[in-house]
Structure formats: C-alpha cells, structure tokens
mmCIF file of C-alpha atoms in Angstrom:
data_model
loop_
_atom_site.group_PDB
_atom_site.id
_atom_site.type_symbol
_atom_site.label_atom_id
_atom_site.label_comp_id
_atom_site.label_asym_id
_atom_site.label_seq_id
_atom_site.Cartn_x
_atom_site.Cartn_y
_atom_site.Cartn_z
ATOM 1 C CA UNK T 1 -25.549 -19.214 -11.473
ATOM 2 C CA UNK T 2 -25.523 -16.516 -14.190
ATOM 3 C CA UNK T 3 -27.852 -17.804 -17.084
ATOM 4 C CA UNK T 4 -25.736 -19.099 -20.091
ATOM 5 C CA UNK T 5 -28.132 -17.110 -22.627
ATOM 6 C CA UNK T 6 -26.640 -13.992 -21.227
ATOM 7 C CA UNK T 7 -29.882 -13.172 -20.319
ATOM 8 C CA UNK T 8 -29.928 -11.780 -16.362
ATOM 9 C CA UNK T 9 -32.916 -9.907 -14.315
ATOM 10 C CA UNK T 10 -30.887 -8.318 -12.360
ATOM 11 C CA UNK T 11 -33.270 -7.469 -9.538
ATOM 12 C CA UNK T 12 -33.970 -11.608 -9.447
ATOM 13 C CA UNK T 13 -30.285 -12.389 -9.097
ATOM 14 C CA UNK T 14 -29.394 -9.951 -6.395
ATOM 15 C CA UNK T 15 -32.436 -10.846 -4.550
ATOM 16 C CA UNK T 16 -31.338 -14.650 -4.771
ATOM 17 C CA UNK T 17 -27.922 -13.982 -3.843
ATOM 18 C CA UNK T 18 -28.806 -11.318 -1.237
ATOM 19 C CA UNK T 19 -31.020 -14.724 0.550
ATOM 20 C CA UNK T 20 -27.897 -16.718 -0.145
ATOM 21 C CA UNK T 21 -25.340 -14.512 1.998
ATOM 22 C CA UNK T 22 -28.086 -13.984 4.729
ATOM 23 C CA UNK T 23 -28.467 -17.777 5.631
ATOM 24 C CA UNK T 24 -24.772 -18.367 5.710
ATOM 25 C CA UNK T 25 -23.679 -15.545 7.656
ATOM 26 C CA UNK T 26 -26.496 -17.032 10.359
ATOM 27 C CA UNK T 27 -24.361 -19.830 10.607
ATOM 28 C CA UNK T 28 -20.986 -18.015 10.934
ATOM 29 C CA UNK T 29 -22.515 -15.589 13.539
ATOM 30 C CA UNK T 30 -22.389 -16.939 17.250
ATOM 31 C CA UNK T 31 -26.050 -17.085 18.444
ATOM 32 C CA UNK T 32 -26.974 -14.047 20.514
ATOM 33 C CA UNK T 33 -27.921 -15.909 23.568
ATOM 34 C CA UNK T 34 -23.910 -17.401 23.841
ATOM 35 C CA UNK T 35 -21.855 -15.972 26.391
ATOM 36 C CA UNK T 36 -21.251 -12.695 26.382
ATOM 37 C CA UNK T 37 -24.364 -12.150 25.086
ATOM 38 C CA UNK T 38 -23.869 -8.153 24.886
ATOM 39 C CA UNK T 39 -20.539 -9.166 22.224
ATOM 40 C CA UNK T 40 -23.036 -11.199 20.153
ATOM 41 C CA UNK T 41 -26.191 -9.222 20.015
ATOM 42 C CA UNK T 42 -23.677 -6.093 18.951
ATOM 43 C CA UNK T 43 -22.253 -7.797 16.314
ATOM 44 C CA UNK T 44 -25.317 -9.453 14.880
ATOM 45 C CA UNK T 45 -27.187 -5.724 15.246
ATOM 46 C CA UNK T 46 -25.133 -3.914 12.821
ATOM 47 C CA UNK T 47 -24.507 -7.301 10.370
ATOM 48 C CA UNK T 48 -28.214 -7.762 10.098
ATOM 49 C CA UNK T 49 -29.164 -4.480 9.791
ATOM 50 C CA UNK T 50 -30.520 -4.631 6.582
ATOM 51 C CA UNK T 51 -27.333 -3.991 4.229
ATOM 52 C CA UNK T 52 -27.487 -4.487 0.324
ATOM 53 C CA UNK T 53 -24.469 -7.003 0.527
ATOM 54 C CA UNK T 54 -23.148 -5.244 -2.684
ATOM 55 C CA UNK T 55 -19.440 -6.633 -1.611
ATOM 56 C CA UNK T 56 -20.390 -9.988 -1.247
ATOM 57 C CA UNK T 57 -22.387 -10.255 -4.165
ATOM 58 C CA UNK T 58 -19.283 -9.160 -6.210
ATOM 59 C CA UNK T 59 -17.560 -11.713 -5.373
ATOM 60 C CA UNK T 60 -20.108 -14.291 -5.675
ATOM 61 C CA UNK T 61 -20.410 -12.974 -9.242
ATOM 62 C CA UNK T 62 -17.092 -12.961 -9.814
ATOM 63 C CA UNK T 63 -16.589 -16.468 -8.845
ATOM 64 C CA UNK T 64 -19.587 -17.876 -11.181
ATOM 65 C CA UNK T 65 -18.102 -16.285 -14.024
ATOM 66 C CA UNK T 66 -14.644 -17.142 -14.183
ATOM 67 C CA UNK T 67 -16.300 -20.895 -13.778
ATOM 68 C CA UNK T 68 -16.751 -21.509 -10.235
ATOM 69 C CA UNK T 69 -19.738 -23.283 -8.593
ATOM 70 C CA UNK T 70 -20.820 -24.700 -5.479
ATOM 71 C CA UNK T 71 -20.798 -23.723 -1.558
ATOM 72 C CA UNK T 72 -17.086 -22.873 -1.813
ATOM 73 C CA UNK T 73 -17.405 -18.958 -2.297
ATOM 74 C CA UNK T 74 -19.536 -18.452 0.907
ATOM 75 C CA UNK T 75 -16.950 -18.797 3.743
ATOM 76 C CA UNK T 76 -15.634 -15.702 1.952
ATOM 77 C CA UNK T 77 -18.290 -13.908 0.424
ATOM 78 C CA UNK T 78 -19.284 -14.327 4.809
ATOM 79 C CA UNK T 79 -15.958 -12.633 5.635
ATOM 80 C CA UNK T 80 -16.178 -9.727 2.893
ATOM 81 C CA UNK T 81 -19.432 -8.485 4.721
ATOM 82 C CA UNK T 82 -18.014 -8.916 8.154
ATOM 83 C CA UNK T 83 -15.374 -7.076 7.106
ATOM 84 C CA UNK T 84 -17.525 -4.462 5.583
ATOM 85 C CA UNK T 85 -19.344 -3.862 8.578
ATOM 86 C CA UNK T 86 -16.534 -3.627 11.199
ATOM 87 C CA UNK T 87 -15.442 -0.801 9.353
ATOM 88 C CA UNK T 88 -18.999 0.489 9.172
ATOM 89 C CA UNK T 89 -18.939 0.343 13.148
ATOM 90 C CA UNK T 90 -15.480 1.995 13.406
ATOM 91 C CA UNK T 91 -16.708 5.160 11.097
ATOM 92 C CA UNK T 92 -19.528 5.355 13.201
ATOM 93 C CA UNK T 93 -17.962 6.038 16.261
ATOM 94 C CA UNK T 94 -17.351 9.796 17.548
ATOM 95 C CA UNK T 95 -13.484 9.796 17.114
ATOM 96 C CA UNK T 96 -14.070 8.801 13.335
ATOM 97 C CA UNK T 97 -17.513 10.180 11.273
ATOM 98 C CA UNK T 98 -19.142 10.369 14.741
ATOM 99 C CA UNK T 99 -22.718 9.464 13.038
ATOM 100 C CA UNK T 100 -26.043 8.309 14.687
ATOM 101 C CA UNK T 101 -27.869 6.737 12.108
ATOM 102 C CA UNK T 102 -26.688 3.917 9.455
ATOM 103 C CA UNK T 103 -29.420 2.269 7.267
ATOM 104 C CA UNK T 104 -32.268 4.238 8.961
ATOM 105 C CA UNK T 105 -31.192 2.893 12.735
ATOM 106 C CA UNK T 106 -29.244 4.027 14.954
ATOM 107 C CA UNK T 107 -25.570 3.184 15.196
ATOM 108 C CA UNK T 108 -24.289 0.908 17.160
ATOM 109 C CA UNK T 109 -22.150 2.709 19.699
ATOM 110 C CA UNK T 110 -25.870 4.878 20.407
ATOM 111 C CA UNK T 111 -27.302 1.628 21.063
ATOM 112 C CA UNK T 112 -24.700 -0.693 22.767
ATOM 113 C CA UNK T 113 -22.372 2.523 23.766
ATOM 114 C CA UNK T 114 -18.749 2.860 22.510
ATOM 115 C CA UNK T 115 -16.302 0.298 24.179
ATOM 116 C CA UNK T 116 -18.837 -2.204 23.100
ATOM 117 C CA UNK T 117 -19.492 -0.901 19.587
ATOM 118 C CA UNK T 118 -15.299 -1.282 18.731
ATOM 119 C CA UNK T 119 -15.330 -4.882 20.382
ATOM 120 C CA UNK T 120 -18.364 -5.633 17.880
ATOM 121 C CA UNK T 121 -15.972 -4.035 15.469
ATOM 122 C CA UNK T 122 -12.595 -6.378 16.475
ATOM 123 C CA UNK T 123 -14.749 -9.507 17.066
ATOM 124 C CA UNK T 124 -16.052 -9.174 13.419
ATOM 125 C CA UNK T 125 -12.563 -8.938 12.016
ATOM 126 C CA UNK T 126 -11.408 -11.599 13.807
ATOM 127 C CA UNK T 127 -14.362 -13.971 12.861
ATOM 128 C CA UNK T 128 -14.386 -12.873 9.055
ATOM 129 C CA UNK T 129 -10.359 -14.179 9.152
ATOM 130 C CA UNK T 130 -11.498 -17.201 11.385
ATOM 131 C CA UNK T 131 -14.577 -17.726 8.904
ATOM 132 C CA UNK T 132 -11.934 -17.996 5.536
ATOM 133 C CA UNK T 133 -9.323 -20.403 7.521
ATOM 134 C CA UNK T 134 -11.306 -22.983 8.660
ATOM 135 C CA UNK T 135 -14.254 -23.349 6.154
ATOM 136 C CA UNK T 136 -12.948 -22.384 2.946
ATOM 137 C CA UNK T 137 -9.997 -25.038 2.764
ATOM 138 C CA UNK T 138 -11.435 -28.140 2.981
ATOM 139 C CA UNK T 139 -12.745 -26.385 -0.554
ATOM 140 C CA UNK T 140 -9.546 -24.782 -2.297
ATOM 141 C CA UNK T 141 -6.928 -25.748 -0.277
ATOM 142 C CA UNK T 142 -4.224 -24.242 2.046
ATOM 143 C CA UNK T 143 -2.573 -22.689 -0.470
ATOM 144 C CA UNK T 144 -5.566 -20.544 -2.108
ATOM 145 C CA UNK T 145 -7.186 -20.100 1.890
ATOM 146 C CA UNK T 146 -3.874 -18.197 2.137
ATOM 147 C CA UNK T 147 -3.906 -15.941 -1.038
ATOM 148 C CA UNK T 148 -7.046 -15.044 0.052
ATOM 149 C CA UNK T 149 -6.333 -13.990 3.616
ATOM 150 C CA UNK T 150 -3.278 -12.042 2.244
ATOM 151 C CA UNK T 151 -5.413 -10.208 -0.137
ATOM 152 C CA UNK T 152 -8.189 -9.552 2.653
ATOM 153 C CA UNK T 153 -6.049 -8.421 4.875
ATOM 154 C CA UNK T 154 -3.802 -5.802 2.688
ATOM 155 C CA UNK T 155 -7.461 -4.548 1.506
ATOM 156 C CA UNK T 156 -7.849 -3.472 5.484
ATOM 157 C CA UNK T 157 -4.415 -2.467 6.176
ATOM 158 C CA UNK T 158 -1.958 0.005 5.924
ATOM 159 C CA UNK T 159 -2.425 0.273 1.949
ATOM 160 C CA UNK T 160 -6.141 -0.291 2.368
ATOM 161 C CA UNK T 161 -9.476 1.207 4.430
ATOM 162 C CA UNK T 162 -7.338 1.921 7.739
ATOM 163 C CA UNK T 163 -5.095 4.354 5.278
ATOM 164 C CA UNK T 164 -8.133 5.834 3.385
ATOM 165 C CA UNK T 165 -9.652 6.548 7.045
ATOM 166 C CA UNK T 166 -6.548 8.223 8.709
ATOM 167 C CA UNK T 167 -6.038 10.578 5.239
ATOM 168 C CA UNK T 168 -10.074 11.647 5.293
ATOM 169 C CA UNK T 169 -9.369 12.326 8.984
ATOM 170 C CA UNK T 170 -6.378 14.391 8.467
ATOM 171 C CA UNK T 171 -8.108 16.014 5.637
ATOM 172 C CA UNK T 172 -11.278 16.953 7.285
ATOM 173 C CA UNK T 173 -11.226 20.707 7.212
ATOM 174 C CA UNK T 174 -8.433 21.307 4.954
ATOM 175 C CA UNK T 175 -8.844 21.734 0.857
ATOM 176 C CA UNK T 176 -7.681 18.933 -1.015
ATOM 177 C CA UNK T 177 -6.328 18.509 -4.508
ATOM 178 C CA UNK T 178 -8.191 15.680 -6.472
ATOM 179 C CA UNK T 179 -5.274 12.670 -6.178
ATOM 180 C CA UNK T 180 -5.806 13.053 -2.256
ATOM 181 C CA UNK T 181 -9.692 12.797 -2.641
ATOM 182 C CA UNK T 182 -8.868 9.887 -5.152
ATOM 183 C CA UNK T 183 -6.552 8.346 -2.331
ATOM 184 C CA UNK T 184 -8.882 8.629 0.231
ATOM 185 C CA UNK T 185 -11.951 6.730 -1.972
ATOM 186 C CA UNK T 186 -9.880 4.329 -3.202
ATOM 187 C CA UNK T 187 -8.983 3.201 0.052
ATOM 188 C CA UNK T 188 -11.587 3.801 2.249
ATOM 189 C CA UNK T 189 -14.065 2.335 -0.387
ATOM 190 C CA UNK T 190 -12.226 0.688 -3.266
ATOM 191 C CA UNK T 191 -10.466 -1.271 -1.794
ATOM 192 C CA UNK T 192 -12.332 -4.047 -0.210
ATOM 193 C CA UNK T 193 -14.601 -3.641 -3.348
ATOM 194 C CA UNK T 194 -11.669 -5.100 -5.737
ATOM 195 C CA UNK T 195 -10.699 -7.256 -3.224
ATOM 196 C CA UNK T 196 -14.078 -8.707 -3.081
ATOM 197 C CA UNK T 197 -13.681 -9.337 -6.787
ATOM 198 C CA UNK T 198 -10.251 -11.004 -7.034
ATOM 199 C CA UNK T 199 -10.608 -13.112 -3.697
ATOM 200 C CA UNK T 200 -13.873 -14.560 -5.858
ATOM 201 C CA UNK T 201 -11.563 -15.129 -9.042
ATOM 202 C CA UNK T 202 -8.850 -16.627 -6.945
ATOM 203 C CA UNK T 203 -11.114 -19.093 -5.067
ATOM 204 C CA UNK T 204 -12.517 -19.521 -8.796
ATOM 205 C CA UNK T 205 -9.331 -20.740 -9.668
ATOM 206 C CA UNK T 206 -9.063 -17.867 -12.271
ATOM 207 C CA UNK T 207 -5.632 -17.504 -14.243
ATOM 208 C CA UNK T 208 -3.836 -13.598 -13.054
ATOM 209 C CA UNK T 209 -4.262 -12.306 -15.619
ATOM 210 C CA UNK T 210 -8.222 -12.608 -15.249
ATOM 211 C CA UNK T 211 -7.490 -11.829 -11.633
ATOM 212 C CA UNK T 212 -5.658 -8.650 -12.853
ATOM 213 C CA UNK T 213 -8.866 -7.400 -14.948
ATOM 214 C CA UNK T 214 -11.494 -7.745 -12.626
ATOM 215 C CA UNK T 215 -9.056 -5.699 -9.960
ATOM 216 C CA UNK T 216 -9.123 -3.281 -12.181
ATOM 217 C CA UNK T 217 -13.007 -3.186 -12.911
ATOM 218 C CA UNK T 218 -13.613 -3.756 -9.106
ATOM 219 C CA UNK T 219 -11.295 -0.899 -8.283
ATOM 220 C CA UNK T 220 -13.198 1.408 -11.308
ATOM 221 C CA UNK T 221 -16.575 0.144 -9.608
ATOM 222 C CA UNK T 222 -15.485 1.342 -5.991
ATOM 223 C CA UNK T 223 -14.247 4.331 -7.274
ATOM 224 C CA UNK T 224 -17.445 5.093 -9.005
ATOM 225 C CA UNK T 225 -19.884 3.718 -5.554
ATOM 226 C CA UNK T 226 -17.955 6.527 -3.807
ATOM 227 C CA UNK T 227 -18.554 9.350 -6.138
ATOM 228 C CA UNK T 228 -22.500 8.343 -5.874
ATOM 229 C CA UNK T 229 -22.437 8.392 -2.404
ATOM 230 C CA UNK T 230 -21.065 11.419 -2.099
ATOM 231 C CA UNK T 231 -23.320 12.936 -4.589
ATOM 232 C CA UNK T 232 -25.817 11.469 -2.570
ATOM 233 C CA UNK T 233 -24.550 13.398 0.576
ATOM 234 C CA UNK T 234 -25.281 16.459 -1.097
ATOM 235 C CA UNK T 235 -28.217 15.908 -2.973
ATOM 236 C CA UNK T 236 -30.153 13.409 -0.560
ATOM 237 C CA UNK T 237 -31.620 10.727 -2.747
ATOM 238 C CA UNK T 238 -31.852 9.358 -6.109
ATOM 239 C CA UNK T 239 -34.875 11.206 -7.031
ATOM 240 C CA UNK T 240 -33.299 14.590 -5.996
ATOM 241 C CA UNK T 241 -30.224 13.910 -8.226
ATOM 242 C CA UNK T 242 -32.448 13.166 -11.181
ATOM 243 C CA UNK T 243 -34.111 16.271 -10.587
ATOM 244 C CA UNK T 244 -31.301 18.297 -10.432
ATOM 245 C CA UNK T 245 -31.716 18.921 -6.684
ATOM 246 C CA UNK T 246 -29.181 20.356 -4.762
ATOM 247 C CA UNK T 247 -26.643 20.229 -7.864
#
C-alpha cells in the first residue's frame, strides 16, 4: 500500500511490487514440464526474463490510490505483463524489428526458432484474457471483468499496439512528420501503458471521471517512456545521455 504520510521510497515500493507480480504470474504460467513442454518453456523464457514490470506496477498503483486493496488487482496486473510481452515476442521476430537480443538475452525466436516464438506470442494473449475472466470476477464482478477485457483488448487492437506496429512498419524508411511519429508511440507504447492505469482504477471501483485523468497521465507517461527509449537508441545508456553523448 502507498504510505498515508505521503512519504514513498520509491526503490522499496517497486522492489515490493516487482516480488508481488513475479509470484503471481508463477501461478498463472503453466509449469514448463506440462505438455507441450516446448509452448511452455517459450512462454515462461521471455515472461521471466528479467523485465522491470513497469506496466503492471502502474496499475497496481493506480488501484491503491483510488482506494483499492487486496489480491483483486493481480489477475490483471498478470494479464498487463503477458500482454506486454507477447508483443515484445512479435517485435522481435524478423518480419517486424527482426532483433536478437531483448534484456541482454537472446530473443526468443533465436532460441526456440520462429513458428514457436509467435505461438509463445498467441498463447500469452490468450492466457492474459483467460487470466482476467476467470480470476478476477469472483473479485469485481461480471460486469467490471468485462470493462476490463474491453479496455485490454482495444489497447491491442486496431486503435492500439497492432496499429502503432503496422504504421512504424510502413514508415520504416520514409520521413515522417511529427503527428505520425506521435501516432506510432502512442500506440505501439502508450497505449497499453494508459490502459494499465484505467483497468487498475476501474477494478478500483474509481468514478470516470478519475478514470478519465489517470488515462490521460498514463497516456502522457507512455508518451514520455517512448521518447527515452528512443533517446536511448541513440545515445546508448543513461550515463551517455547525461554526458551529452551521442546528442
């Protein structure tokens, strides 16, 4: 819970929340030795592969502070990250980004091999949806389970990451005026990051129009992550940006 002094160490809380996320997605993954076993160990590869689990953490934070307590936010916070990293798998692949590394490791269609790597993908999409119908409404109920699927699912769709992705693709090569570059990030990467803010409100039971302002800030913050990481493209770390490096 966020302290009522307003007092936070920041570090402490992440860390805390981080170990949170990390025991309950080991009980929403299916155990690598279950049939097929090459599905499973592919999917828990890239979802344990050391991410910050910014997204869930949002929405874990969003939840505590517009009053919400308990086990009920981790179904979701579960299917945020899940959803995170089947897109992280997709870019990966050499149709999309076509990248070897991610986190330090290699990707995982250079370790399991491509057909494999989008099944990982698919399967984690398809869990992170089972994961938010069957455990989150003997919590909130049908009727929130189902405002948060809807606003899941539009953050992936044809409004959402899938659009950002297909516009960066088309792009790639071409110059672009800034409200295509601000398209493309607020899809690709914005997206799920608001999303991971309201679904927390909404599960919260938050009133719309607190749902509408942390949209907004999530949508601001995803915007911003972007900008850093492509600054960080360029540049190469932290310490090289506040150097000056490459800039």
């Amino acid at each position: 819970m966020i302290p009522e002094s307003g007092q936070l160490d920041i570090k402490t809380y992440m860390s805390e929340k981080r170990q949170r996320i990390e025991e309950a997605l080991e009980t929403c993954l299916p155990p690598e030795a279950t049939y097929p076993q090459t599905l499973h160990r592919a999917m828990r590869y890239s979802v344990f592969s050391g991410g910050k689990r910014f997204r869930p953490i949002l929405c874990m934070t969003s939840f505590e502070v517009c009053g919400g307590s308990g086990e009920a936010i981790l179904p979701v916070a579960c299917a945020v990250e899940m959803i995170h990293t089947y897109s992280l798998i997709h870019d990966d692949l050499p149709c999309m980004d076509d990248d070897d590394l991610r986190r330090g490791k290699p990707t995982s269609h250079k370790v399991f091999g491509e057909a494999v790597a989008v099944l990982a993908g698919d399967a984690l999409l398809g869990l992170a949806i089972e994961t938010v119908a069957r455990r989150l409404p003997k919590y909130a109920g049908y009727e929130t389970t189902t405002r948060v699927l809807v606003d899941l699912l539009a953050a992936i769709g044809t409004d959402g990451m899938v659009a950002g992705q297909l516009v960066d693709i088309e792009s790639e090569g071409k110059p672009v005026d800034a409200t295509t570059v601000e398209y493309i990030h607020s899809r690709k990467t914005g997206c799920l990051i608001a999303s991971s803010v309201r679904v927390g409100a909404i599960v919260a039971g938050a009133s719309d129009s607190e749902i509408e302002r942390l949209s907004t800030y999530g949508s601001k913050i995803g915007l911003a992550f972007q900008i850093v990481d492509d600054i960080l493209d360029v540049v190469g770390s932290f310490g090289d940006l506040k150097s000056g490096a490459g800039l």
